Amino acid sequence: MTGPVTVSITRRVDPSQEDQMLAWLRAGTELSERFAGFLGSGWIRPTEGSSEWHMLYRFASPQALEAWELSAQRRWWLDSAQGFVAESSREHRTGIEGWFDEPSRVDVQDLRPTVPAPPRWKQMCSIFLVFFPLSLAANELGRIYLSDWWLPARVLLTVCVMTPLMTYVFLPWVTRLLAPWLHATRSTR
């Protein structure tokens, strides 16, 4: 067997131990991230307050997974959960199906903290900074090189060229450039 392996584990946790469980999961993720071939992890609960937690972690190969599963770090991590976590099932999956099973409730969490989206007005300013000059350039080039084209065909070509440029080149660049401003918290004076 070659290729990525997803491990799906169902664990039972006392609902009053939720904070300890979250800390334990973060610790396990931080440990597993140090192993070559780690591709990610996450968890799902069927309902809020449920004692059942479905956990997934993924490694690039069976060998990388085995290195993690046989490690002293993992043994220590598992031992640290004695008394509040009990494993009830485990399944290894070798296809992509392990990441795309439908959760029964929207209580899905990636263990990395999420960055809140910037305010819409800041998003609008970022898009404007990309769209305006790109639109000017596209219209000028269209006027020079495509003036004899039928207008809808010229607009279609322009949109087909501008959309990927904005999505994959210019917006990511501007977003990185403006990240301190986009994610700055408003000071209260």
mmCIF file of C-alpha atoms in Angstrom:
data_model
loop_
_atom_site.group_PDB
_atom_site.id
_atom_site.type_symbol
_atom_site.label_atom_id
_atom_site.label_comp_id
_atom_site.label_asym_id
_atom_site.label_seq_id
_atom_site.Cartn_x
_atom_site.Cartn_y
_atom_site.Cartn_z
ATOM 1 C CA MET A 1 0.000 0.000 0.000
ATOM 2 C CA THR A 2 1.377 3.421 -0.957
ATOM 3 C CA GLY A 3 0.066 6.959 -0.849
ATOM 4 C CA PRO A 4 -1.604 8.956 1.893
ATOM 5 C CA VAL A 5 -3.309 7.225 4.821
ATOM 6 C CA THR A 6 -6.103 8.750 6.884
ATOM 7 C CA VAL A 7 -6.790 7.402 10.352
ATOM 8 C CA SER A 8 -10.318 7.834 11.662
ATOM 9 C CA ILE A 9 -10.765 7.347 15.408
ATOM 10 C CA THR A 10 -13.886 7.623 17.516
ATOM 11 C CA ARG A 11 -13.245 8.603 21.116
ATOM 12 C CA ARG A 12 -15.594 9.084 24.040
ATOM 13 C CA VAL A 13 -15.036 12.056 26.314
ATOM 14 C CA ASP A 14 -16.865 13.255 29.384
ATOM 15 C CA PRO A 15 -18.588 16.486 28.157
ATOM 16 C CA SER A 16 -17.401 18.277 31.314
ATOM 17 C CA GLN A 17 -13.808 17.631 30.136
ATOM 18 C CA GLU A 18 -14.151 19.545 26.842
ATOM 19 C CA ASP A 19 -11.445 22.132 27.651
ATOM 20 C CA GLN A 20 -8.980 19.405 28.630
ATOM 21 C CA MET A 21 -9.859 17.514 25.437
ATOM 22 C CA LEU A 22 -9.187 20.544 23.254
ATOM 23 C CA ALA A 23 -5.820 21.124 24.954
ATOM 24 C CA TRP A 24 -4.984 17.438 24.565
ATOM 25 C CA LEU A 25 -5.870 17.530 20.851
ATOM 26 C CA ARG A 26 -3.713 20.611 20.268
ATOM 27 C CA ALA A 27 -0.787 18.950 22.037
ATOM 28 C CA GLY A 28 -1.180 15.829 19.879
ATOM 29 C CA THR A 29 -1.327 17.899 16.710
ATOM 30 C CA GLU A 30 1.787 19.858 17.676
ATOM 31 C CA LEU A 31 3.649 16.606 18.346
ATOM 32 C CA SER A 32 2.527 14.921 15.114
ATOM 33 C CA GLU A 33 3.399 18.004 13.029
ATOM 34 C CA ARG A 34 7.051 17.341 13.876
ATOM 35 C CA PHE A 35 6.958 14.001 12.052
ATOM 36 C CA ALA A 36 7.822 13.770 8.376
ATOM 37 C CA GLY A 37 4.792 13.128 6.199
ATOM 38 C CA PHE A 38 2.171 14.662 8.519
ATOM 39 C CA LEU A 39 -0.576 16.150 6.315
ATOM 40 C CA GLY A 40 -3.128 17.411 8.824
ATOM 41 C CA SER A 41 -5.731 16.615 11.437
ATOM 42 C CA GLY A 42 -9.151 17.650 12.651
ATOM 43 C CA TRP A 43 -12.203 16.550 14.606
ATOM 44 C CA ILE A 44 -15.975 16.372 14.353
ATOM 45 C CA ARG A 45 -18.695 15.922 16.974
ATOM 46 C CA PRO A 46 -22.189 14.758 15.956
ATOM 47 C CA THR A 47 -23.825 17.360 18.221
ATOM 48 C CA GLU A 48 -22.667 20.093 20.557
ATOM 49 C CA GLY A 49 -21.987 18.660 23.983
ATOM 50 C CA SER A 50 -21.715 15.118 22.580
ATOM 51 C CA SER A 51 -19.445 12.688 24.369
ATOM 52 C CA GLU A 52 -18.431 11.173 21.005
ATOM 53 C CA TRP A 53 -15.558 12.813 19.088
ATOM 54 C CA HIS A 54 -14.544 11.645 15.605
ATOM 55 C CA MET A 55 -10.906 12.442 14.927
ATOM 56 C CA LEU A 56 -8.937 12.321 11.717
ATOM 57 C CA TYR A 57 -5.247 12.573 11.045
ATOM 58 C CA ARG A 58 -3.437 12.003 7.790
ATOM 59 C CA PHE A 59 0.092 11.026 6.812
ATOM 60 C CA ALA A 60 1.703 10.936 3.368
ATOM 61 C CA SER A 61 2.508 7.208 3.505
ATOM 62 C CA PRO A 62 1.998 4.103 5.630
ATOM 63 C CA GLN A 63 5.653 4.348 6.672
ATOM 64 C CA ALA A 64 5.252 7.954 7.884
ATOM 65 C CA LEU A 65 2.091 6.942 9.776
ATOM 66 C CA GLU A 66 3.892 4.003 11.380
ATOM 67 C CA ALA A 67 6.755 6.260 12.526
ATOM 68 C CA TRP A 68 4.194 8.453 14.340
ATOM 69 C CA GLU A 69 2.121 5.591 15.728
ATOM 70 C CA LEU A 70 5.161 3.770 17.163
ATOM 71 C CA SER A 71 6.828 6.899 18.544
ATOM 72 C CA ALA A 72 7.546 7.581 22.197
ATOM 73 C CA GLN A 73 5.958 11.024 21.768
ATOM 74 C CA ARG A 74 2.627 9.497 20.737
ATOM 75 C CA ARG A 75 2.734 6.961 23.582
ATOM 76 C CA TRP A 76 3.329 9.782 26.082
ATOM 77 C CA TRP A 77 0.513 11.825 24.515
ATOM 78 C CA LEU A 78 -1.965 8.914 24.657
ATOM 79 C CA ASP A 79 -0.978 8.126 28.253
ATOM 80 C CA SER A 80 -1.638 11.745 29.230
ATOM 81 C CA ALA A 81 -5.346 11.307 28.363
ATOM 82 C CA GLN A 82 -5.960 8.397 30.734
ATOM 83 C CA GLY A 83 -9.049 9.033 32.778
ATOM 84 C CA PHE A 84 -10.916 11.364 30.429
ATOM 85 C CA VAL A 85 -10.595 9.888 26.914
ATOM 86 C CA ALA A 86 -11.550 6.378 25.782
ATOM 87 C CA GLU A 87 -11.036 5.090 22.227
ATOM 88 C CA SER A 88 -14.007 3.165 20.852
ATOM 89 C CA SER A 89 -13.101 2.582 17.184
ATOM 90 C CA ARG A 90 -10.232 3.050 14.727
ATOM 91 C CA GLU A 91 -10.117 2.830 10.934
ATOM 92 C CA HIS A 92 -7.316 3.354 8.407
ATOM 93 C CA ARG A 93 -8.388 4.755 5.040
ATOM 94 C CA THR A 94 -6.106 4.976 2.033
ATOM 95 C CA GLY A 95 -8.241 7.042 -0.337
ATOM 96 C CA ILE A 96 -9.478 10.596 -0.114
ATOM 97 C CA GLU A 97 -12.773 9.435 1.372
ATOM 98 C CA GLY A 98 -11.446 9.987 4.889
ATOM 99 C CA TRP A 99 -11.509 13.753 4.466
ATOM 100 C CA PHE A 100 -14.893 13.997 2.775
ATOM 101 C CA ASP A 101 -17.287 11.998 4.934
ATOM 102 C CA GLU A 102 -20.310 14.156 5.610
ATOM 103 C CA PRO A 103 -20.451 15.318 9.226
ATOM 104 C CA SER A 104 -23.841 14.904 10.837
ATOM 105 C CA ARG A 105 -23.598 18.385 12.364
ATOM 106 C CA VAL A 106 -21.592 21.476 11.615
ATOM 107 C CA ASP A 107 -19.245 21.203 14.573
ATOM 108 C CA VAL A 108 -16.082 20.733 12.560
ATOM 109 C CA GLN A 109 -12.858 22.187 13.775
ATOM 110 C CA ASP A 110 -9.399 22.347 12.406
ATOM 111 C CA LEU A 111 -7.088 22.490 15.382
ATOM 112 C CA ARG A 112 -5.272 25.556 14.100
ATOM 113 C CA PRO A 113 -6.761 28.843 15.319
ATOM 114 C CA THR A 114 -8.702 30.640 12.613
ATOM 115 C CA VAL A 115 -7.909 34.196 11.660
ATOM 116 C CA PRO A 116 -11.077 36.295 11.573
ATOM 117 C CA ALA A 117 -11.970 37.782 8.206
ATOM 118 C CA PRO A 118 -11.175 41.471 7.833
ATOM 119 C CA PRO A 119 -14.100 43.910 7.724
ATOM 120 C CA ARG A 120 -15.890 44.035 4.380
ATOM 121 C CA TRP A 121 -14.813 47.616 3.708
ATOM 122 C CA LYS A 122 -11.149 46.585 4.000
ATOM 123 C CA GLN A 123 -11.782 43.646 1.654
ATOM 124 C CA MET A 124 -13.434 46.069 -0.795
ATOM 125 C CA CYS A 125 -10.412 48.406 -0.661
ATOM 126 C CA SER A 126 -8.039 45.502 -1.324
ATOM 127 C CA ILE A 127 -10.078 44.335 -4.297
ATOM 128 C CA PHE A 128 -10.273 47.886 -5.653
ATOM 129 C CA LEU A 129 -6.476 48.235 -5.475
ATOM 130 C CA VAL A 130 -6.189 45.211 -7.755
ATOM 131 C CA PHE A 131 -9.258 45.581 -9.935
ATOM 132 C CA PHE A 132 -8.910 49.246 -10.945
ATOM 133 C CA PRO A 133 -5.369 49.133 -12.422
ATOM 134 C CA LEU A 134 -5.930 45.690 -13.926
ATOM 135 C CA SER A 135 -9.194 46.859 -15.499
ATOM 136 C CA LEU A 136 -7.513 49.985 -16.881
ATOM 137 C CA ALA A 137 -4.721 47.906 -18.410
ATOM 138 C CA ALA A 138 -7.133 45.342 -19.871
ATOM 139 C CA ASN A 139 -9.390 48.030 -21.367
ATOM 140 C CA GLU A 140 -6.452 49.902 -22.884
ATOM 141 C CA LEU A 141 -4.977 46.726 -24.371
ATOM 142 C CA GLY A 142 -8.433 45.767 -25.665
ATOM 143 C CA ARG A 143 -8.836 49.207 -27.247
ATOM 144 C CA ILE A 144 -5.451 48.946 -28.968
ATOM 145 C CA TYR A 145 -5.399 45.283 -30.047
ATOM 146 C CA LEU A 146 -9.041 44.171 -30.132
ATOM 147 C CA SER A 147 -10.920 47.275 -31.288
ATOM 148 C CA ASP A 148 -12.441 45.439 -34.256
ATOM 149 C CA TRP A 149 -13.848 42.615 -32.058
ATOM 150 C CA TRP A 150 -17.528 42.397 -31.185
ATOM 151 C CA LEU A 151 -17.957 43.977 -27.713
ATOM 152 C CA PRO A 152 -19.306 40.872 -25.873
ATOM 153 C CA ALA A 153 -16.421 38.761 -27.244
ATOM 154 C CA ARG A 154 -13.876 41.390 -26.174
ATOM 155 C CA VAL A 155 -15.418 41.632 -22.681
ATOM 156 C CA LEU A 156 -15.529 37.818 -22.378
ATOM 157 C CA LEU A 157 -11.833 37.537 -23.267
ATOM 158 C CA THR A 158 -10.954 40.335 -20.851
ATOM 159 C CA VAL A 159 -12.902 38.705 -18.001
ATOM 160 C CA CYS A 160 -11.400 35.274 -18.765
ATOM 161 C CA VAL A 161 -7.888 36.752 -18.529
ATOM 162 C CA MET A 162 -8.501 39.094 -15.574
ATOM 163 C CA THR A 163 -10.300 36.611 -13.301
ATOM 164 C CA PRO A 164 -7.418 34.116 -12.918
ATOM 165 C CA LEU A 165 -4.885 36.952 -12.716
ATOM 166 C CA MET A 166 -6.851 38.569 -9.899
ATOM 167 C CA THR A 167 -7.596 35.296 -8.103
ATOM 168 C CA TYR A 168 -4.213 33.591 -8.276
ATOM 169 C CA VAL A 169 -1.674 36.399 -8.701
ATOM 170 C CA PHE A 170 -2.689 39.902 -7.704
ATOM 171 C CA LEU A 171 -5.216 39.415 -4.879
ATOM 172 C CA PRO A 172 -2.980 36.989 -2.934
ATOM 173 C CA TRP A 173 -0.066 39.404 -3.404
ATOM 174 C CA VAL A 174 -2.074 42.447 -2.246
ATOM 175 C CA THR A 175 -3.574 40.452 0.638
ATOM 176 C CA ARG A 176 -0.102 39.494 1.871
ATOM 177 C CA LEU A 177 1.130 43.057 1.384
ATOM 178 C CA LEU A 178 -1.831 44.538 3.287
ATOM 179 C CA ALA A 179 -2.094 41.772 5.926
ATOM 180 C CA PRO A 180 -1.017 43.980 8.858
ATOM 181 C CA TRP A 181 -3.669 46.541 7.932
ATOM 182 C CA LEU A 182 -6.355 43.992 7.028
ATOM 183 C CA HIS A 183 -6.060 42.142 10.335
ATOM 184 C CA ALA A 184 -5.267 45.095 12.594
ATOM 185 C CA THR A 185 -7.611 45.430 15.513
ATOM 186 C CA ARG A 186 -9.232 48.760 16.069
ATOM 187 C CA SER A 187 -7.751 50.559 19.045
ATOM 188 C CA THR A 188 -10.106 51.897 21.653
ATOM 189 C CA ARG A 189 -9.077 55.329 22.865
#
